[in-house]
GROMACS .gro file of C-alpha atoms in nm:
model
  256
    1MET     CA    1   1.818  -9.740   4.963
    2ILE     CA    2   1.920  -9.612   5.276
    3GLY     CA    3   1.871  -9.240   5.399
    4ASP     CA    4   2.176  -9.049   5.534
    5ILE     CA    5   2.411  -9.322   5.861
    6ILE     CA    6   2.492  -9.067   6.102
    7GLY     CA    7   2.805  -9.229   6.268
    8ARG     CA    8   2.849  -9.533   6.485
    9ALA     CA    9   2.454  -9.555   6.572
   10GLY     CA   10   2.356  -9.545   6.267
   11ARG     CA   11   2.618  -9.815   6.184
   12ARG     CA   12   2.495 -10.039   6.439
   13ALA     CA   13   2.144 -10.028   6.327
   14LEU     CA   14   2.251 -10.111   6.005
   15GLU     CA   15   2.409 -10.437   6.202
   16GLU     CA   16   2.155 -10.471   6.347
   17HIS     CA   17   1.853 -10.517   6.133
   18LEU     CA   18   2.019 -10.461   5.734
   19PRO     CA   19   2.072 -10.839   5.642
   20ARG     CA   20   1.778 -10.961   5.798
   21LEU     CA   21   1.612 -10.604   5.636
   22ILE     CA   22   1.782 -10.772   5.255
   23ASP     CA   23   1.643 -11.142   5.331
   24LYS     CA   24   1.271 -11.073   5.483
   25TYR     CA   25   1.219 -10.789   5.156
   26SER     CA   26   1.469 -10.962   4.911
   27ILE     CA   27   1.714 -10.719   4.811
   28ASP     CA   28   1.939 -10.789   4.522
   29PHE     CA   29   2.035 -10.363   4.521
   30THR     CA   30   2.152 -10.187   4.786
   31VAL     CA   31   2.209  -9.753   4.804
   32ALA     CA   32   2.280  -9.579   5.185
   33ASN     CA   33   2.416  -9.169   5.175
   34GLY     CA   34   2.760  -9.200   5.328
   35GLU     CA   35   2.850  -8.826   5.412
   36ASN     CA   36   2.763  -8.915   5.767
   37LEU     CA   37   2.866  -9.187   5.850
   38ALA     CA   38   3.216  -9.138   6.014
   39SER     CA   39   3.080  -8.835   6.382
   40GLY     CA   40   2.880  -8.716   6.138
   41PHE     CA   41   3.092  -8.550   5.913
   42GLY     CA   42   3.220  -8.697   5.614
   43LEU     CA   43   3.316  -9.133   5.537
   44ASN     CA   44   3.628  -9.354   5.550
   45ARG     CA   45   3.745  -9.665   5.459
   46LYS     CA   46   3.633  -9.824   5.747
   47THR     CA   47   3.295  -9.709   5.895
   48ALA     CA   48   3.301  -9.779   5.484
   49ASP     CA   49   3.397 -10.130   5.484
   50GLU     CA   50   3.113 -10.220   5.766
   51VAL     CA   51   2.814 -10.126   5.575
   52PHE     CA   52   2.992 -10.308   5.314
   53SER     CA   53   3.053 -10.569   5.492
   54LEU     CA   54   2.610 -10.516   5.552
   55GLY     CA   55   2.532 -10.551   5.256
   56VAL     CA   56   2.559 -10.247   5.119
   57ASP     CA   57   2.606 -10.226   4.739
   58VAL     CA   58   2.650  -9.863   4.680
   59LEU     CA   59   2.801  -9.524   4.878
   60THR     CA   60   2.643  -9.174   4.775
   61ASN     CA   61   2.760  -8.851   4.945
   62GLY     CA   62   2.649  -8.470   4.931
   63ASN     CA   63   2.858  -8.123   5.080
   64HIS     CA   64   3.004  -8.342   5.387
   65CYS     CA   65   3.226  -8.576   5.118
   66TRP     CA   66   3.528  -8.432   5.180
   67ASP     CA   67   3.495  -8.353   5.580
   68GLN     CA   68   3.764  -8.626   5.590
   69ARG     CA   69   4.058  -8.602   5.429
   70GLU     CA   70   4.138  -9.008   5.379
   71PHE     CA   71   3.823  -9.017   5.120
   72LEU     CA   72   4.009  -8.784   4.857
   73LEU     CA   73   4.169  -9.049   4.768
   74LEU     CA   74   3.934  -9.333   4.798
   75CYS     CA   75   3.678  -9.254   4.632
   76ASP     CA   76   3.887  -9.294   4.266
   77GLU     CA   77   3.975  -9.661   4.440
   78ASP     CA   78   3.710  -9.861   4.474
   79ASP     CA   79   3.386  -9.815   4.207
   80ARG     CA   80   3.103  -9.830   4.506
   81PHE     CA   81   3.174  -9.420   4.601
   82VAL     CA   82   3.073  -9.180   4.418
   83ARG     CA   83   2.997  -8.829   4.473
   84PRO     CA   84   2.765  -8.540   4.368
   85MET     CA   85   2.846  -8.579   3.961
   86ASN     CA   86   2.808  -8.182   3.931
   87PHE     CA   87   3.044  -8.069   4.132
   88SER     CA   88   3.345  -7.979   3.960
   89SER     CA   89   3.523  -8.132   3.667
   90HIS     CA   90   3.830  -8.069   3.865
   91ALA     CA   91   3.685  -8.315   4.222
   92PRO     CA   92   3.829  -8.673   4.247
   93GLY     CA   93   3.578  -8.966   4.159
   94ARG     CA   94   3.282  -8.944   3.987
   95GLY     CA   95   2.943  -8.923   3.997
   96TRP     CA   96   2.859  -9.254   3.848
   97THR     CA   97   2.914  -9.602   3.880
   98VAL     CA   98   2.733  -9.889   3.747
   99LEU     CA   99   2.743 -10.193   3.940
  100GLU     CA  100   2.650 -10.529   3.851
  101THR     CA  101   2.391 -10.779   4.121
  102ALA     CA  102   2.421 -11.089   4.209
  103ALA     CA  103   2.144 -11.176   3.914
  104GLY     CA  104   2.391 -11.024   3.654
  105HIS     CA  105   2.119 -10.726   3.625
  106LYS     CA  106   2.371 -10.448   3.640
  107ILE     CA  107   2.267 -10.136   3.844
  108ALA     CA  108   2.318  -9.791   3.735
  109VAL     CA  109   2.357  -9.513   4.070
  110ILE     CA  110   2.355  -9.117   3.967
  111ASN     CA  111   2.467  -8.892   4.313
  112LEU     CA  112   2.319  -8.533   4.251
  113ILE     CA  113   2.317  -8.180   4.469
  114GLY     CA  114   2.062  -7.914   4.451
  115GLN     CA  115   2.195  -7.557   4.449
  116ILE     CA  116   1.886  -7.326   4.650
  117PHE     CA  117   2.046  -7.314   4.952
  118MET     CA  118   2.284  -7.537   4.963
  119GLY     CA  119   2.623  -7.452   4.770
  120PRO     CA  120   2.730  -7.239   4.384
  121TRP     CA  121   2.771  -7.597   4.257
  122ASP     CA  122   2.733  -7.691   3.895
  123CYS     CA  123   2.339  -7.762   3.740
  124PRO     CA  124   2.209  -8.036   3.838
  125PHE     CA  125   1.990  -8.105   3.629
  126ALA     CA  126   2.286  -8.104   3.392
  127ALA     CA  127   2.506  -8.294   3.494
  128ALA     CA  128   2.167  -8.557   3.449
  129ASP     CA  129   2.220  -8.524   3.148
  130ARG     CA  130   2.511  -8.544   3.097
  131ALA     CA  131   2.512  -8.889   3.304
  132LEU     CA  132   2.294  -9.075   3.121
  133GLU     CA  133   2.484  -8.987   2.843
  134GLU     CA  134   2.804  -9.119   2.924
  135ILE     CA  135   2.614  -9.532   3.027
  136PRO     CA  136   2.569  -9.750   2.914
  137ASP     CA  137   2.297  -9.857   2.712
  138ASP     CA  138   2.304 -10.229   2.849
  139VAL     CA  139   2.212 -10.118   3.275
  140SER     CA  140   1.883 -10.234   3.426
  141ALA     CA  141   1.799 -10.002   3.648
  142ILE     CA  142   1.888  -9.646   3.685
  143VAL     CA  143   1.899  -9.427   4.094
  144VAL     CA  144   1.930  -9.152   4.110
  145ASP     CA  145   2.027  -8.957   4.470
  146MET     CA  146   1.927  -8.584   4.456
  147HIS     CA  147   2.108  -8.464   4.835
  148ALA     CA  148   1.932  -8.123   4.835
  149GLU     CA  149   1.778  -7.907   5.097
  150ALA     CA  150   1.481  -7.834   4.852
  151THR     CA  151   1.168  -8.026   4.831
  152SER     CA  152   1.108  -7.825   4.521
  153GLU     CA  153   1.387  -7.912   4.349
  154LYS     CA  154   1.466  -8.231   4.440
  155MET     CA  155   1.065  -8.269   4.283
  156GLY     CA  156   1.189  -8.092   3.992
  157MET     CA  157   1.492  -8.337   3.936
  158GLY     CA  158   1.192  -8.621   3.965
  159TRP     CA  159   1.007  -8.473   3.680
  160TYR     CA  160   1.273  -8.339   3.468
  161LEU     CA  161   1.399  -8.749   3.540
  162ASN     CA  162   1.032  -8.889   3.464
  163GLY     CA  163   1.003  -9.212   3.229
  164ARG     CA  164   1.433  -9.204   3.212
  165VAL     CA  165   1.567  -9.296   3.530
  166SER     CA  166   1.355  -9.592   3.770
  167CYS     CA  167   1.412  -9.392   4.094
  168VAL     CA  168   1.478  -9.005   4.163
  169TYR     CA  169   1.480  -9.005   4.637
  170GLY     CA  170   1.556  -8.752   4.886
  171THR     CA  171   1.870  -8.695   5.075
  172HIS     CA  172   2.028  -8.468   5.335
  173THR     CA  173   1.756  -8.289   5.521
  174HIS     CA  174   1.755  -8.648   5.751
  175VAL     CA  175   1.382  -8.609   5.786
  176PRO     CA  176   1.148  -8.893   5.582
  177THR     CA  177   0.884  -8.794   5.379
  178CYS     CA  178   0.592  -8.948   5.277
  179ASP     CA  179   0.594  -8.815   4.951
  180GLU     CA  180   0.643  -9.200   4.741
  181THR     CA  181   0.526  -9.240   4.419
  182ILE     CA  182   0.551  -9.350   4.105
  183MET     CA  183   0.520  -9.131   3.868
  184PRO     CA  184   0.340  -9.133   3.507
  185GLY     CA  185   0.714  -9.275   3.306
  186GLY     CA  186   0.776  -9.530   3.525
  187THR     CA  187   0.954  -9.298   3.822
  188ALA     CA  188   0.985  -9.404   4.104
  189TYR     CA  189   0.999  -9.082   4.353
  190GLN     CA  190   1.024  -9.008   4.731
  191SER     CA  191   1.110  -8.676   4.805
  192ASP     CA  192   1.395  -8.791   5.119
  193ILE     CA  193   1.378  -9.105   5.258
  194GLY     CA  194   1.512  -8.972   5.587
  195MET     CA  195   1.870  -9.117   5.827
  196THR     CA  196   1.913  -9.407   5.997
  197ALA     CA  197   2.019  -9.230   6.331
  198SER     CA  198   1.866  -9.167   6.640
  199TYR     CA  199   1.573  -8.907   6.638
  200GLN     CA  200   1.613  -8.821   7.023
  201SER     CA  201   1.823  -8.563   6.878
  202ILE     CA  202   1.802  -8.233   6.604
  203ILE     CA  203   1.894  -8.392   6.281
  204GLY     CA  204   2.124  -8.670   6.415
  205MET     CA  205   2.318  -8.426   6.602
  206LYS     CA  206   2.328  -8.372   7.053
  207VAL     CA  207   2.003  -8.160   7.115
  208GLU     CA  208   2.231  -7.975   7.317
  209GLY     CA  209   2.559  -7.829   7.054
  210ALA     CA  210   2.264  -7.757   6.788
  211LEU     CA  211   1.993  -7.558   7.016
  212LYS     CA  212   2.376  -7.335   7.163
  213ARG     CA  213   2.477  -7.215   6.857
  214MET     CA  214   2.083  -7.183   6.694
  215VAL     CA  215   1.976  -6.963   7.076
  216GLU     CA  216   2.323  -6.790   7.146
  217ARG     CA  217   2.456  -6.748   6.745
  218LEU     CA  218   2.777  -6.843   6.771
  219PRO     CA  219   3.023  -7.077   6.692
  220GLN     CA  220   2.951  -7.464   6.871
  221ARG     CA  221   3.123  -7.860   6.848
  222PHE     CA  222   2.841  -8.046   6.633
  223GLU     CA  223   2.812  -8.428   6.767
  224ALA     CA  224   2.626  -8.706   6.641
  225VAL     CA  225   2.432  -8.907   6.879
  226GLU     CA  226   2.619  -9.214   6.951
  227ARG     CA  227   2.277  -9.504   7.000
  228GLY     CA  228   1.916  -9.507   6.964
  229ALA     CA  229   1.903  -9.498   6.622
  230SER     CA  230   1.574  -9.600   6.436
  231ILE     CA  231   1.644  -9.712   6.039
  232PHE     CA  232   1.457  -9.521   5.712
  233ALA     CA  233   1.426  -9.665   5.386
  234THR     CA  234   1.263  -9.692   5.092
  235VAL     CA  235   1.241 -10.080   4.882
  236VAL     CA  236   1.178  -9.985   4.547
  237THR     CA  237   1.124 -10.270   4.288
  238ILE     CA  238   1.233 -10.232   3.924
  239ASP     CA  239   1.103 -10.474   3.641
  240THR     CA  240   1.435 -10.467   3.472
  241SER     CA  241   1.316 -10.510   3.131
  242THR     CA  242   1.190 -10.199   3.117
  243ARG     CA  243   1.370 -10.043   3.364
  244ARG     CA  244   1.080  -9.907   3.496
  245ALA     CA  245   0.990  -9.883   3.832
  246THR     CA  246   0.604 -10.124   3.990
  247ASN     CA  247   0.619 -10.035   4.348
  248ILE     CA  248   0.769  -9.821   4.643
  249GLN     CA  249   0.712  -9.902   5.006
  250ARG     CA  250   0.886  -9.650   5.288
  251ILE     CA  251   1.027  -9.889   5.630
  252HIS     CA  252   1.114  -9.779   5.923
  253ILE     CA  253   1.263  -9.936   6.210
  254PRO     CA  254   1.262  -9.802   6.558
  255PRO     CA  255   1.532  -9.806   6.815
  256ALA     CA  256   1.487 -10.165   7.073
   0.00000   0.00000   0.00000
């Protein structure tokens, strides 16, 4: 899994390193959060195709899902896009998807968004239950991207789904956590993977603009830092006969 990929810098870092990482760790399936692909705000066909061509299999989303109007159409056209399951039932797109690896294993990916400090979304716990009822029984693994601000809410989802899914991991804060673990029920968990972006920034955005908004309390346009990205990702090994995780490992590739 790859945390929020921010703008050109994040895409270039993946171009340089992702194919090698897939080979090094014998990766069968790659999920990335794509809500910041296009200059830090949303995603479009061009930016999505860039990362798909590098080996990303599914792009999850979050609160920036609709920042690029093009995605309103794209999300219904391609099974590789998912948006939070607990968005309005009237929203386009899908909250979960199932894709097959080269080895023939079917992998389900569920996307959820938190409520605490986030927005008036539907209940993510109820949405998770609904997704699990809808996902076919023949999948080999179930992976959940919980896009949320509050660590407690992400941990709550981890425990709620413990033993029911293969992995629950957090995105959104852009700050990696070192609490990766295998829960008692065989569910891999990490509160936040972090971001694939420049860490000489304020969560991927240029320092000057972000500070100006904080200090002066006036509207200010955020701009993504376009160079010097680090990659933060997590590799999970899953026993496809049981859907249980057997190992979880954080990866950090600093900028050259």
